[in-house]
Coordinates of C-alpha atoms in Angstrom, one line a residue:
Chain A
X1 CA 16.6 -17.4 -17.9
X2 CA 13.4 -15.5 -18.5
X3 CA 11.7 -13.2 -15.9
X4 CA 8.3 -11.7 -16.2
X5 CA 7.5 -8.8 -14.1
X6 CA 3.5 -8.2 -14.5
X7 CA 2.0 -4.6 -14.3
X8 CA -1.5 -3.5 -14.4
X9 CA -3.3 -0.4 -13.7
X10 CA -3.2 0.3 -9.6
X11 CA 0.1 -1.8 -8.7
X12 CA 2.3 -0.9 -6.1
X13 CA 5.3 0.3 -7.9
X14 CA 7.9 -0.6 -5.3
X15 CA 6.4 -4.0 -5.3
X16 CA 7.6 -4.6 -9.0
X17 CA 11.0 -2.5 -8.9
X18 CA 12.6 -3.8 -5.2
X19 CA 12.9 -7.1 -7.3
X20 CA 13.5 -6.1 -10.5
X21 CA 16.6 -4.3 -9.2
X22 CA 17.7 -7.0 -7.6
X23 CA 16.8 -10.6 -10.2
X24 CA 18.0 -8.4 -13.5
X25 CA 21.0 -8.5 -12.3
X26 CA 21.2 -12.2 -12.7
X27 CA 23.6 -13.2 -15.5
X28 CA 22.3 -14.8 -18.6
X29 CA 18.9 -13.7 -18.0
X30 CA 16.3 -11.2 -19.7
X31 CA 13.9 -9.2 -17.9
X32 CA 10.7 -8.6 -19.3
X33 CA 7.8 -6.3 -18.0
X34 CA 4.2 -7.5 -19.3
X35 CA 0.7 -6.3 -19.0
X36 CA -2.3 -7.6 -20.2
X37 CA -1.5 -5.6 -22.8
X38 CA 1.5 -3.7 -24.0
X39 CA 2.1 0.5 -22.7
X40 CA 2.0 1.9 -19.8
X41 CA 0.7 1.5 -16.8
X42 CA -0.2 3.4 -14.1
X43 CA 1.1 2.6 -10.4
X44 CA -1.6 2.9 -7.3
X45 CA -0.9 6.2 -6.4
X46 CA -1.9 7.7 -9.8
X47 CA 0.9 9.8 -10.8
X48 CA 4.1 7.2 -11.7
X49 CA 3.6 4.9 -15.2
X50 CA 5.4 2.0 -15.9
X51 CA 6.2 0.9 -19.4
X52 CA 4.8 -3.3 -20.8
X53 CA 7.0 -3.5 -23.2
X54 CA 5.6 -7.1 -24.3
X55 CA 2.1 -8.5 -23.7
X56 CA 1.5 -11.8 -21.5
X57 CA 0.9 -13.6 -24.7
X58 CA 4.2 -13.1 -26.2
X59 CA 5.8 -14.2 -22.9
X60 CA 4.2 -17.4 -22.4
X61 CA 6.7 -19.6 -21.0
X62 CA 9.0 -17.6 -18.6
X63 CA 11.4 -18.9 -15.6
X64 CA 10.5 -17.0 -13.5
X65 CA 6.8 -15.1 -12.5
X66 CA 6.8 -12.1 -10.3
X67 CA 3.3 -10.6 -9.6
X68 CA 3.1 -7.4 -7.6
X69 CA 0.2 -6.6 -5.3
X70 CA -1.6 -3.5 -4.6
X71 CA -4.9 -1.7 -5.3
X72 CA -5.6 -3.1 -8.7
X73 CA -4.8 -6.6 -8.0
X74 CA -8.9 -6.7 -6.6
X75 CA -9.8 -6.5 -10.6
X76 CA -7.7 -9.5 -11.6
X77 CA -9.2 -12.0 -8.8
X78 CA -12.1 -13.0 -11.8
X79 CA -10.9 -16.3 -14.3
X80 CA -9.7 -14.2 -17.3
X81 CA -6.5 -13.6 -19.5
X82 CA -4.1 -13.4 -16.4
X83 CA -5.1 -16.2 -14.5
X84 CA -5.1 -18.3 -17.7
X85 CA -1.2 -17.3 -18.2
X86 CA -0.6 -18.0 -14.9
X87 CA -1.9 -21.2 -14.7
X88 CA -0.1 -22.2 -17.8
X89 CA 3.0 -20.3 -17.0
X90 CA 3.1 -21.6 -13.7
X91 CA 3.5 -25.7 -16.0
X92 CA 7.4 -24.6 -16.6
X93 CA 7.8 -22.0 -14.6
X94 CA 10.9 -22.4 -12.0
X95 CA 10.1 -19.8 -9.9
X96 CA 6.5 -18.8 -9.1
X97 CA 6.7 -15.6 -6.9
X98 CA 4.7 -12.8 -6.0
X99 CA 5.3 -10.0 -3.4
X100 CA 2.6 -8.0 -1.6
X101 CA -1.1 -8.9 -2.4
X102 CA 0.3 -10.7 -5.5
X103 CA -0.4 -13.6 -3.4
X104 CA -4.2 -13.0 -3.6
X105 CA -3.9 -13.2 -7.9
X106 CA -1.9 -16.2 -7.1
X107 CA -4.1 -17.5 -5.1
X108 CA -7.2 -16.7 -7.1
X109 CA -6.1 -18.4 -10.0
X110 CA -5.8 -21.4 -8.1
X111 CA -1.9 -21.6 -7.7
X112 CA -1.8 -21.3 -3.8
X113 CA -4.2 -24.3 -2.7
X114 CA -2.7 -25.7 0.7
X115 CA 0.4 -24.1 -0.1
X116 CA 2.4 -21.8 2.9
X117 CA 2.4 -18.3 1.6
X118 CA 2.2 -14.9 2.7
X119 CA 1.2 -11.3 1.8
X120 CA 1.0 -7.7 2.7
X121 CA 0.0 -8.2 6.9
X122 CA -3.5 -6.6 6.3
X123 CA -4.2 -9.8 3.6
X124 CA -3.7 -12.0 5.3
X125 CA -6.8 -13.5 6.0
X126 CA -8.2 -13.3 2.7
X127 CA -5.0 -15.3 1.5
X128 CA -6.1 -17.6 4.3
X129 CA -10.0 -17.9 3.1
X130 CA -8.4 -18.5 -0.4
X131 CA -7.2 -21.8 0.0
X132 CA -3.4 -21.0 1.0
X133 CA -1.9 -21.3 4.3
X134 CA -1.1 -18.1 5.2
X135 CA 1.8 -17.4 7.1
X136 CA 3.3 -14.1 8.5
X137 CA 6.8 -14.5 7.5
X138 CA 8.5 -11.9 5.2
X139 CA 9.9 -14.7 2.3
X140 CA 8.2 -18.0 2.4
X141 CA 9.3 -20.7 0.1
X142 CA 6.3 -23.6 -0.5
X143 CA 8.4 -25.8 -3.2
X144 CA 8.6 -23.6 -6.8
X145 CA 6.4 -20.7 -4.6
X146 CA 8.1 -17.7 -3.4
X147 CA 6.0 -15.1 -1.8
X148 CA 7.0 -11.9 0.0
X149 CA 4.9 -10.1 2.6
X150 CA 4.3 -6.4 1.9
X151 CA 6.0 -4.1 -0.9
X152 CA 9.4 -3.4 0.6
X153 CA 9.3 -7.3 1.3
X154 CA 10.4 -8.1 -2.0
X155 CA 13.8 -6.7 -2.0
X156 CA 14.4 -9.6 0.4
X157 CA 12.6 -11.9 -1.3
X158 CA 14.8 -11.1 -4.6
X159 CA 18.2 -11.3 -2.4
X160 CA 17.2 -15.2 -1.1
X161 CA 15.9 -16.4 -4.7
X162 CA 19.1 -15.0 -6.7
X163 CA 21.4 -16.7 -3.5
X164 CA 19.3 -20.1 -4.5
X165 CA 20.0 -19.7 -8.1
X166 CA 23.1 -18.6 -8.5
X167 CA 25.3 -18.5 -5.3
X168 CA 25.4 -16.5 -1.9
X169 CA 27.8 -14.8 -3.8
X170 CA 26.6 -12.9 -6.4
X171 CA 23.5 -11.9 -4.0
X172 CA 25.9 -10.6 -1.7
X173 CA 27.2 -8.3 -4.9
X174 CA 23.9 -7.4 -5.8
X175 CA 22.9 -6.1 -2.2
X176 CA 26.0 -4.4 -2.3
X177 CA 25.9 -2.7 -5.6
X178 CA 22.3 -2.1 -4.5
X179 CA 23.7 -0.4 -1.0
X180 CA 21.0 -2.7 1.1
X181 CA 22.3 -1.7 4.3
X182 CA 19.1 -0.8 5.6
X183 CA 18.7 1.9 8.6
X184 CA 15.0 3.1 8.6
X185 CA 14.7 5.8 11.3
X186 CA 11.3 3.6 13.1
X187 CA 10.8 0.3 14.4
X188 CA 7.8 0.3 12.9
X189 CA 7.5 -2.0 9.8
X190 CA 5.7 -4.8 11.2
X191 CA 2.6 -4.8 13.3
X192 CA 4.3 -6.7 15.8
X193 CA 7.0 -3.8 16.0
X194 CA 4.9 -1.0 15.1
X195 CA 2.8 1.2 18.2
X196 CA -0.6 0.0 18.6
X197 CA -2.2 3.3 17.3
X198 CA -0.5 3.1 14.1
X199 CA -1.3 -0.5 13.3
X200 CA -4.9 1.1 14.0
X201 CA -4.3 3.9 11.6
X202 CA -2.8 1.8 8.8
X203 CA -5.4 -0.7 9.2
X204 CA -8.1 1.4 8.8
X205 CA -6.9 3.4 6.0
X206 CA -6.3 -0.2 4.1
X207 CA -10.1 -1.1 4.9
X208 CA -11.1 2.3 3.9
X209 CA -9.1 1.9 0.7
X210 CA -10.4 -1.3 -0.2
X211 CA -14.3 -0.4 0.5
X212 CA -13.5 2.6 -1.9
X213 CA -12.2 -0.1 -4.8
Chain B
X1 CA 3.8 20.8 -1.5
X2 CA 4.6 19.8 -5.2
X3 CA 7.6 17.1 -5.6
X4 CA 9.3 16.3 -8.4
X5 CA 11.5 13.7 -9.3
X6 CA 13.7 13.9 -12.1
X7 CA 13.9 11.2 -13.8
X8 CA 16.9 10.3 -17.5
X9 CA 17.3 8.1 -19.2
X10 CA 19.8 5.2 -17.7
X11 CA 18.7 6.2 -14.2
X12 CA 18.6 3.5 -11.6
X13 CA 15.0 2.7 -11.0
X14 CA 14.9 2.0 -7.2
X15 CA 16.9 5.5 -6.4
X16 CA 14.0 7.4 -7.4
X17 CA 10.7 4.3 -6.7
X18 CA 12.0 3.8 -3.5
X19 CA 11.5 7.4 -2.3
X20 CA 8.6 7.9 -4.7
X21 CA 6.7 4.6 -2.6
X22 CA 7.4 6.9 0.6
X23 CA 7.0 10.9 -0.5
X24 CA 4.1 10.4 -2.5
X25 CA 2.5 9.4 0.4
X26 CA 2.5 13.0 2.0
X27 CA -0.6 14.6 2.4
X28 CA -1.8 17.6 0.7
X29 CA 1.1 17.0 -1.8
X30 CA 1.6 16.1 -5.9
X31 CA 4.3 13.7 -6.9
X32 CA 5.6 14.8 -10.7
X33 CA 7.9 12.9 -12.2
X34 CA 9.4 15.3 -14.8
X35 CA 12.5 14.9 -17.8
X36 CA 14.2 17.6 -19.8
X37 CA 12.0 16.1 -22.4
X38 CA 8.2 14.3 -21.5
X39 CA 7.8 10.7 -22.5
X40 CA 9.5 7.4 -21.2
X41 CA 13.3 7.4 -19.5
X42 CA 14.2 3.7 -19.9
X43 CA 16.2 3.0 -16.9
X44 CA 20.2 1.7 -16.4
X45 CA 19.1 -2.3 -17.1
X46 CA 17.6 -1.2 -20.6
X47 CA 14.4 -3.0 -19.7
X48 CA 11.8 -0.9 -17.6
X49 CA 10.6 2.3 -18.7
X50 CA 8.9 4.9 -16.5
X51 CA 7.4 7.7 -18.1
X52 CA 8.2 11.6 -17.3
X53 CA 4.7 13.0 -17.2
X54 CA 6.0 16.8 -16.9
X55 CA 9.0 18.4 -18.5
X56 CA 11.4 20.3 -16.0
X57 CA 10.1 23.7 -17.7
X58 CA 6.6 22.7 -16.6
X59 CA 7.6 22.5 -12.7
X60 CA 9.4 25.6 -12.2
X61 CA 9.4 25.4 -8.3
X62 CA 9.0 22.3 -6.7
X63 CA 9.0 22.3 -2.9
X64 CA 11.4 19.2 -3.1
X65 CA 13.3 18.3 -5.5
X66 CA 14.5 14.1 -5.7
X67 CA 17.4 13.1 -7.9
X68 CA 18.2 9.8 -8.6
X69 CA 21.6 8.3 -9.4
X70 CA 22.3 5.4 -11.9
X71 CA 24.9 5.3 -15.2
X72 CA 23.3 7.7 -17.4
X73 CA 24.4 10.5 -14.4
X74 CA 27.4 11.0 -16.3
X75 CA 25.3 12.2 -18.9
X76 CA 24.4 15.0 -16.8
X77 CA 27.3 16.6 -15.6
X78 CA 27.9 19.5 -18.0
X79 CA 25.9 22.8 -18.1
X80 CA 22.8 22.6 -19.2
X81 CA 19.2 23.0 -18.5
X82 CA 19.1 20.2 -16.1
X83 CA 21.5 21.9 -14.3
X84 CA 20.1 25.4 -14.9
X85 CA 16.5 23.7 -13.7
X86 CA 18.0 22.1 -10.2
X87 CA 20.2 25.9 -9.4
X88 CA 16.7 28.0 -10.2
X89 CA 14.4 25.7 -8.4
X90 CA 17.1 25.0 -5.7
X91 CA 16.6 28.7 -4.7
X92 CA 12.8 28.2 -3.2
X93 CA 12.8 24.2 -2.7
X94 CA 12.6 23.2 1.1
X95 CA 14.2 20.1 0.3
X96 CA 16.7 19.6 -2.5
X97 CA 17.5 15.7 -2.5
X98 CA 19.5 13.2 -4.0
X99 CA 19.9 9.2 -3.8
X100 CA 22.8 7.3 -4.8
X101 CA 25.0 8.9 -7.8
X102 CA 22.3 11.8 -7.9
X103 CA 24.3 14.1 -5.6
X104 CA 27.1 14.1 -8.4
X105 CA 24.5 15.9 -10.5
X106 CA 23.6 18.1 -7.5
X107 CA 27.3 18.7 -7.1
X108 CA 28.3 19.5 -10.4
X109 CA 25.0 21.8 -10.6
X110 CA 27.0 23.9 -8.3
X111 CA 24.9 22.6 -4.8
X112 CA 27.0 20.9 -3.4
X113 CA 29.8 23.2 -2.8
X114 CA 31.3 22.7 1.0
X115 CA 28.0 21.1 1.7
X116 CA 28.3 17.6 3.7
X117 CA 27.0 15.2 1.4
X118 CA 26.9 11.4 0.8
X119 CA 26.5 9.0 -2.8
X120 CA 26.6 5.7 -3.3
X121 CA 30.1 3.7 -1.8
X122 CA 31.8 3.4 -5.0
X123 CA 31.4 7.5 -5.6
X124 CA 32.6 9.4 -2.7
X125 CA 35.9 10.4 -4.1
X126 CA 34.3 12.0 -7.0
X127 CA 31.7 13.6 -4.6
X128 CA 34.9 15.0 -3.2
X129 CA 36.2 15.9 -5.8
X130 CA 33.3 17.8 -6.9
X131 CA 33.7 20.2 -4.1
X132 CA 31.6 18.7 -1.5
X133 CA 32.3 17.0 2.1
X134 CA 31.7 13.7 1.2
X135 CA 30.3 11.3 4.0
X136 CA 30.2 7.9 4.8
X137 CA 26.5 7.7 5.9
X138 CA 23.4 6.7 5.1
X139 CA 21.5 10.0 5.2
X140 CA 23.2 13.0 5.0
X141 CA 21.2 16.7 6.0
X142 CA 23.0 19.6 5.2
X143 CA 20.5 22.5 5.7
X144 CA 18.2 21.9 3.3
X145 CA 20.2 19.9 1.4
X146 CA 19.7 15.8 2.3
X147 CA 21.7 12.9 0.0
X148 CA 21.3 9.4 0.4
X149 CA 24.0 6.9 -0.1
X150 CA 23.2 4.1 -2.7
X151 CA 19.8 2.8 -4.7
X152 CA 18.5 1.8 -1.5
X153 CA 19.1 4.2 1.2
X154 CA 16.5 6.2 -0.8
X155 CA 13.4 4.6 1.3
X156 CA 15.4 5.4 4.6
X157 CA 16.0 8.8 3.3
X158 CA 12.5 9.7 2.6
X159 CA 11.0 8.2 5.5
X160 CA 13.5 10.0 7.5
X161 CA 12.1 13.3 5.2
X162 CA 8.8 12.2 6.1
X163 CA 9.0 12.5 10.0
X164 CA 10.9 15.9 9.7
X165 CA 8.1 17.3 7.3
X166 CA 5.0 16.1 8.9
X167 CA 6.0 14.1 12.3
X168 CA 7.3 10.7 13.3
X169 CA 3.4 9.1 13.3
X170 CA 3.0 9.4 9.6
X171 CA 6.4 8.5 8.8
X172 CA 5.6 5.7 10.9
X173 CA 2.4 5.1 10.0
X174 CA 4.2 4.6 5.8
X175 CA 6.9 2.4 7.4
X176 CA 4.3 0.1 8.1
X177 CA 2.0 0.5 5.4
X178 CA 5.1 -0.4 3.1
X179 CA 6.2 -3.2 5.5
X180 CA 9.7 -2.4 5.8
X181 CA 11.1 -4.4 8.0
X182 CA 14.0 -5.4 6.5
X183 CA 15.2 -8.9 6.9
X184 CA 18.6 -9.1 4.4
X185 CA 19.3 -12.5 4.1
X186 CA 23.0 -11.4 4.3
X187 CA 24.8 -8.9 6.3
X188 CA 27.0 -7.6 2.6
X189 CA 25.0 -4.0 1.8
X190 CA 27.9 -2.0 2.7
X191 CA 31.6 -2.1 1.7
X192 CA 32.7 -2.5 5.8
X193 CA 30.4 -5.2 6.2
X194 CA 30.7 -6.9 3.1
X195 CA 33.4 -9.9 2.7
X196 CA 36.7 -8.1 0.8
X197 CA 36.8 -10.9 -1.8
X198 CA 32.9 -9.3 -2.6
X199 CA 33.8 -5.8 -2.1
X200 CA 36.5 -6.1 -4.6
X201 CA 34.3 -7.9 -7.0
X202 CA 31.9 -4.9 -7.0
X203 CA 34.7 -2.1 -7.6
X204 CA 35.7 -3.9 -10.2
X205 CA 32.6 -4.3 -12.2
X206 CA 31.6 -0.4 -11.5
X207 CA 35.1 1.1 -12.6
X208 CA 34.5 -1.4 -15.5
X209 CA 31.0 0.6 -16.7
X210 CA 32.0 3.7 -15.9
X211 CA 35.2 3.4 -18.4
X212 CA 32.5 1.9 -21.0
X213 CA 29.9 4.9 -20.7

């Protein structure tokens, strides 16, 4: 089983890893990070780099597609190179999953039309006004179509697509050799569970962010 | 505040991204990720690659210090100048941290010594046996000395860093931003929770790599 993780300049790196940590575990499978082109490239934040080791050309026909969201996915929403081996990717693909505004290349390159998806909670309405049915739920399956909501979502995502693959229980070894037992010190992961004046905060730092692109 | 995250080859990739999604995040702070040597530290899989920007000579004194864990750990348990690096830059950090195997390094640095500590499940008895009080937590301060138990307790650990350094609302604030809210589709992240049959299954495989390091 192949898996392609793309990177490009501005992703969200915890986007890509949460899965990767979790679906290259998967026996008999081969992980493979591509860009656009092959090297490095550089997460959202500006000071993490993450290698391509092959380009999407040389991974044309994978089993599974991750795309990760963040910043950068605003300059792959255009037709282009991407969108091209999506769309033909997506032909034999398996899985088709994204975490994060991932959805919104998804979406863009036409994959998502009427199809229940979600993405990081501040996108969602642009994944609505993109043709997909967008959904706040944190792993939503549309047939071959996996998408997670926002970065840490993914980890989750990974867990339920390896259990569909290959057995609850390998994915209960994975989350164990992984340590998942997640404690976070807040309630406040989800704008339904977070305090008013930080969903304010958050969302206005994501609109000012994304006027700034 | 300067961070740094060291980062070696056969690390686990999520022990030091998950943090790094969460730290870097700090205000008025640089994220470094720094090697012994500059250049790319392919992680534990063998197929991702994140790139050390900085030696460890080039960030002399970090305010906090992150170690990650993974297989290639084992590779750093003699003297040398990791080790001289974490005991010099130890002696001004605010935070020296560790997630997963990491605190093995810390401990065999010399850091750990009668310090309450924790490591991923499978490693507590070495911790032990390294001179520390190991612990069966999640997140573990000790002074200024804070260890998180496997790959991904690192995100609790550094949101948890997060509120102490600069207040609940911003730790808060990155907890939603990152949308963790975690939803594991299983209730197996942590050896008492886990079924034994699973449990067992996981021992096995890690005393199985760590006798073929």
């Amino acid at each position: 089983m192949d898996i392609a993780i793309l990177i490009y300049d501005r992703f969200t790196a915890l986007d890509a890893v949460g899965p990767y940590e979790v679906l290259s575990r998967l026996p008999d499978s081969t992980t493979t990070f591509v860009g656009e082109t092959v090297g490095p490239k550089r997460t959202d934040t500006g000071v993490l780099a993450l290698t391509a080791d092959a380009s999407i050309a040389d991974v044309p026909t994978p089993d599974i597609v991750l795309v990760p969201g963040g910043p950068g996915q605003s300059a792959l929403m255009g037709d282009g190179p991407v969108h091209e081996w999506l769309r033909k990717a997506h032909e034999s693909t398996t899985w088709t999953t994204s975490v994060c505004t991932g959805s919104l290349i998804l979406a863009a390159a036409g994959l998502l039309q009427g199809k229940r998806a979600t993405s990081h909670w501040t996108a969602l309405e642009e994944l609505g006004g993109l043709g997909a049915e967008a959904t706040a739920e944190r792993v939503v399956f549309d047939g071959k179509i996996v998408t997670a909501a926002g970065v840490s979502a993914g980890i989750d995502m990974a867990l339920t697509l390896v259990a569909r693959i290959a057995g609850d229980e390998l994915a209960q070894a994975i989350q164990l050799g992984i340590e998942y037992d997640p404690q976070p010190p807040f309630q406040a992961g989800s704008p339904q569970k977070a305090p008013t004046e930080i969903v304010d905060a958050v969302l206005a730092y994501s609109r000012f962010e994304a006027a700034s692109r």
